[in-house]
Amino acid sequence: MDTTCSPHADQDIARTIAAVRALTDLLDTYGAQLPPMARWEIEDGLVRGQFGDRGDSAVSILRQTHRLCGGTLAVRQRPGGRRYLSARFTWKQHRFELWLASTR
């Protein structure tokens, strides 16, 4: 069994820990004001959160997020062709993308 680590493993772990801390700080600061989230993931330093379903329109959810966090709003397309709406911003020097599946 090979127990060696890639030379970048320590950097990847440190980047993930820093992203978790930034996410924790974001939630401590704005958690009560953000729409409910269904899930979170961290990949390559990008913190992605999927909005949960609470019955509000996608536009109102994204506007609320944009008012709190700034950044940009966009319609994006996944590699499989499915579109989604997203709010992208930087918090504590980390990139965040909060997204909601498009109904179209």
PDB file of C-alpha atoms in Angstrom:
ATOM      1  CA  MET A   1       0.000   0.000   0.000  1.00  0.00           C
ATOM      2  CA  ASP A   2       1.373   3.374  -1.021  1.00  0.00           C
ATOM      3  CA  THR A   3       1.275   5.825   1.889  1.00  0.00           C
ATOM      4  CA  THR A   4       2.917   8.770   0.152  1.00  0.00           C
ATOM      5  CA  CYS A   5       1.035  12.002  -0.302  1.00  0.00           C
ATOM      6  CA  SER A   6       1.122  14.300  -3.254  1.00  0.00           C
ATOM      7  CA  PRO A   7       3.455  17.256  -2.730  1.00  0.00           C
ATOM      8  CA  HIS A   8       0.439  19.570  -2.819  1.00  0.00           C
ATOM      9  CA  ALA A   9      -1.667  17.631  -0.298  1.00  0.00           C
ATOM     10  CA  ASP A  10      -0.707  19.919   2.608  1.00  0.00           C
ATOM     11  CA  GLN A  11      -1.600  22.995   0.540  1.00  0.00           C
ATOM     12  CA  ASP A  12      -4.937  21.460  -0.476  1.00  0.00           C
ATOM     13  CA  ILE A  13      -5.776  20.628   3.136  1.00  0.00           C
ATOM     14  CA  ALA A  14      -4.788  24.117   4.316  1.00  0.00           C
ATOM     15  CA  ARG A  15      -6.881  25.716   1.549  1.00  0.00           C
ATOM     16  CA  THR A  16      -9.886  23.575   2.475  1.00  0.00           C
ATOM     17  CA  ILE A  17      -9.551  24.413   6.175  1.00  0.00           C
ATOM     18  CA  ALA A  18      -9.322  28.127   5.350  1.00  0.00           C
ATOM     19  CA  ALA A  19     -12.432  27.832   3.147  1.00  0.00           C
ATOM     20  CA  VAL A  20     -14.343  26.102   5.965  1.00  0.00           C
ATOM     21  CA  ARG A  21     -13.348  28.921   8.317  1.00  0.00           C
ATOM     22  CA  ALA A  22     -14.524  31.522   5.790  1.00  0.00           C
ATOM     23  CA  LEU A  23     -17.825  29.640   5.409  1.00  0.00           C
ATOM     24  CA  THR A  24     -18.242  29.468   9.182  1.00  0.00           C
ATOM     25  CA  ASP A  25     -17.596  33.196   9.440  1.00  0.00           C
ATOM     26  CA  LEU A  26     -20.073  33.935   6.635  1.00  0.00           C
ATOM     27  CA  LEU A  27     -22.749  31.884   8.382  1.00  0.00           C
ATOM     28  CA  ASP A  28     -21.985  33.486  11.757  1.00  0.00           C
ATOM     29  CA  THR A  29     -22.359  36.924  10.145  1.00  0.00           C
ATOM     30  CA  TYR A  30     -25.251  36.419   7.696  1.00  0.00           C
ATOM     31  CA  GLY A  31     -26.623  32.941   8.379  1.00  0.00           C
ATOM     32  CA  ALA A  32     -29.936  34.145   9.781  1.00  0.00           C
ATOM     33  CA  GLN A  33     -30.445  36.492   6.821  1.00  0.00           C
ATOM     34  CA  LEU A  34     -29.453  34.114   4.013  1.00  0.00           C
ATOM     35  CA  PRO A  35     -32.069  31.889   2.416  1.00  0.00           C
ATOM     36  CA  PRO A  36     -31.946  28.260   3.598  1.00  0.00           C
ATOM     37  CA  MET A  37     -29.237  26.168   2.004  1.00  0.00           C
ATOM     38  CA  ALA A  38     -29.665  22.538   0.930  1.00  0.00           C
ATOM     39  CA  ARG A  39     -25.967  21.668   0.813  1.00  0.00           C
ATOM     40  CA  TRP A  40     -22.407  22.996   0.781  1.00  0.00           C
ATOM     41  CA  GLU A  41     -19.283  21.771  -0.993  1.00  0.00           C
ATOM     42  CA  ILE A  42     -15.702  22.983  -1.284  1.00  0.00           C
ATOM     43  CA  GLU A  43     -13.641  22.243  -4.359  1.00  0.00           C
ATOM     44  CA  ASP A  44     -10.382  23.864  -5.474  1.00  0.00           C
ATOM     45  CA  GLY A  45     -10.882  26.743  -3.045  1.00  0.00           C
ATOM     46  CA  LEU A  46     -14.397  27.552  -4.314  1.00  0.00           C
ATOM     47  CA  VAL A  47     -17.153  27.275  -1.721  1.00  0.00           C
ATOM     48  CA  ARG A  48     -20.437  26.311  -3.403  1.00  0.00           C
ATOM     49  CA  GLY A  49     -23.797  26.304  -1.718  1.00  0.00           C
ATOM     50  CA  GLN A  50     -27.094  25.142  -3.185  1.00  0.00           C
ATOM     51  CA  PHE A  51     -30.152  27.051  -2.071  1.00  0.00           C
ATOM     52  CA  GLY A  52     -32.877  24.987  -0.463  1.00  0.00           C
ATOM     53  CA  ASP A  53     -36.496  25.194  -1.500  1.00  0.00           C
ATOM     54  CA  ARG A  54     -38.499  27.626   0.564  1.00  0.00           C
ATOM     55  CA  GLY A  55     -41.112  28.665  -1.962  1.00  0.00           C
ATOM     56  CA  ASP A  56     -39.709  32.116  -2.808  1.00  0.00           C
ATOM     57  CA  SER A  57     -38.955  33.054  -6.395  1.00  0.00           C
ATOM     58  CA  ALA A  58     -35.420  32.475  -7.624  1.00  0.00           C
ATOM     59  CA  VAL A  59     -35.046  36.172  -8.373  1.00  0.00           C
ATOM     60  CA  SER A  60     -35.962  37.209  -4.818  1.00  0.00           C
ATOM     61  CA  ILE A  61     -33.566  34.629  -3.347  1.00  0.00           C
ATOM     62  CA  LEU A  62     -30.687  35.870  -5.497  1.00  0.00           C
ATOM     63  CA  ARG A  63     -31.490  39.545  -4.876  1.00  0.00           C
ATOM     64  CA  GLN A  64     -31.503  38.953  -1.131  1.00  0.00           C
ATOM     65  CA  THR A  65     -28.114  37.251  -1.360  1.00  0.00           C
ATOM     66  CA  HIS A  66     -26.720  40.001  -3.590  1.00  0.00           C
ATOM     67  CA  ARG A  67     -27.858  42.709  -1.144  1.00  0.00           C
ATOM     68  CA  LEU A  68     -26.072  40.931   1.701  1.00  0.00           C
ATOM     69  CA  CYS A  69     -22.888  39.770   0.004  1.00  0.00           C
ATOM     70  CA  GLY A  70     -22.460  41.815  -3.176  1.00  0.00           C
ATOM     71  CA  GLY A  71     -20.750  40.157  -6.126  1.00  0.00           C
ATOM     72  CA  THR A  72     -22.369  39.183  -9.413  1.00  0.00           C
ATOM     73  CA  LEU A  73     -25.568  37.437 -10.442  1.00  0.00           C
ATOM     74  CA  ALA A  74     -25.676  35.251 -13.543  1.00  0.00           C
ATOM     75  CA  VAL A  75     -27.350  32.453 -15.427  1.00  0.00           C
ATOM     76  CA  ARG A  76     -24.787  29.710 -15.951  1.00  0.00           C
ATOM     77  CA  GLN A  77     -24.772  26.365 -17.712  1.00  0.00           C
ATOM     78  CA  ARG A  78     -23.412  23.113 -16.340  1.00  0.00           C
ATOM     79  CA  PRO A  79     -21.431  20.727 -18.542  1.00  0.00           C
ATOM     80  CA  GLY A  80     -24.539  18.520 -18.891  1.00  0.00           C
ATOM     81  CA  GLY A  81     -26.440  21.450 -20.361  1.00  0.00           C
ATOM     82  CA  ARG A  82     -28.651  22.246 -17.367  1.00  0.00           C
ATOM     83  CA  ARG A  83     -28.887  25.930 -16.528  1.00  0.00           C
ATOM     84  CA  TYR A  84     -28.720  27.403 -13.053  1.00  0.00           C
ATOM     85  CA  LEU A  85     -28.850  30.826 -11.429  1.00  0.00           C
ATOM     86  CA  SER A  86     -25.931  31.876  -9.276  1.00  0.00           C
ATOM     87  CA  ALA A  87     -24.625  34.593  -7.015  1.00  0.00           C
ATOM     88  CA  ARG A  88     -20.829  34.822  -6.891  1.00  0.00           C
ATOM     89  CA  PHE A  89     -18.913  36.894  -4.375  1.00  0.00           C
ATOM     90  CA  THR A  90     -15.732  36.966  -2.310  1.00  0.00           C
ATOM     91  CA  TRP A  91     -15.797  36.660   1.468  1.00  0.00           C
ATOM     92  CA  LYS A  92     -12.638  36.669   3.614  1.00  0.00           C
ATOM     93  CA  GLN A  93     -10.557  36.234   0.444  1.00  0.00           C
ATOM     94  CA  HIS A  94     -12.449  33.097  -0.605  1.00  0.00           C
ATOM     95  CA  ARG A  95     -14.668  32.656  -3.632  1.00  0.00           C
ATOM     96  CA  PHE A  96     -18.271  31.691  -3.017  1.00  0.00           C
ATOM     97  CA  GLU A  97     -20.970  30.633  -5.428  1.00  0.00           C
ATOM     98  CA  LEU A  98     -24.517  30.193  -4.153  1.00  0.00           C
ATOM     99  CA  TRP A  99     -26.772  28.644  -6.757  1.00  0.00           C
ATOM    100  CA  LEU A 100     -30.299  27.601  -7.520  1.00  0.00           C
ATOM    101  CA  ALA A 101     -31.400  25.243 -10.280  1.00  0.00           C
ATOM    102  CA  SER A 102     -33.279  27.006 -13.061  1.00  0.00           C
ATOM    103  CA  THR A 103     -36.854  25.945 -13.712  1.00  0.00           C
ATOM    104  CA  ARG A 104     -36.294  26.163 -17.476  1.00  0.00           C
TER     105      ARG A 104
END
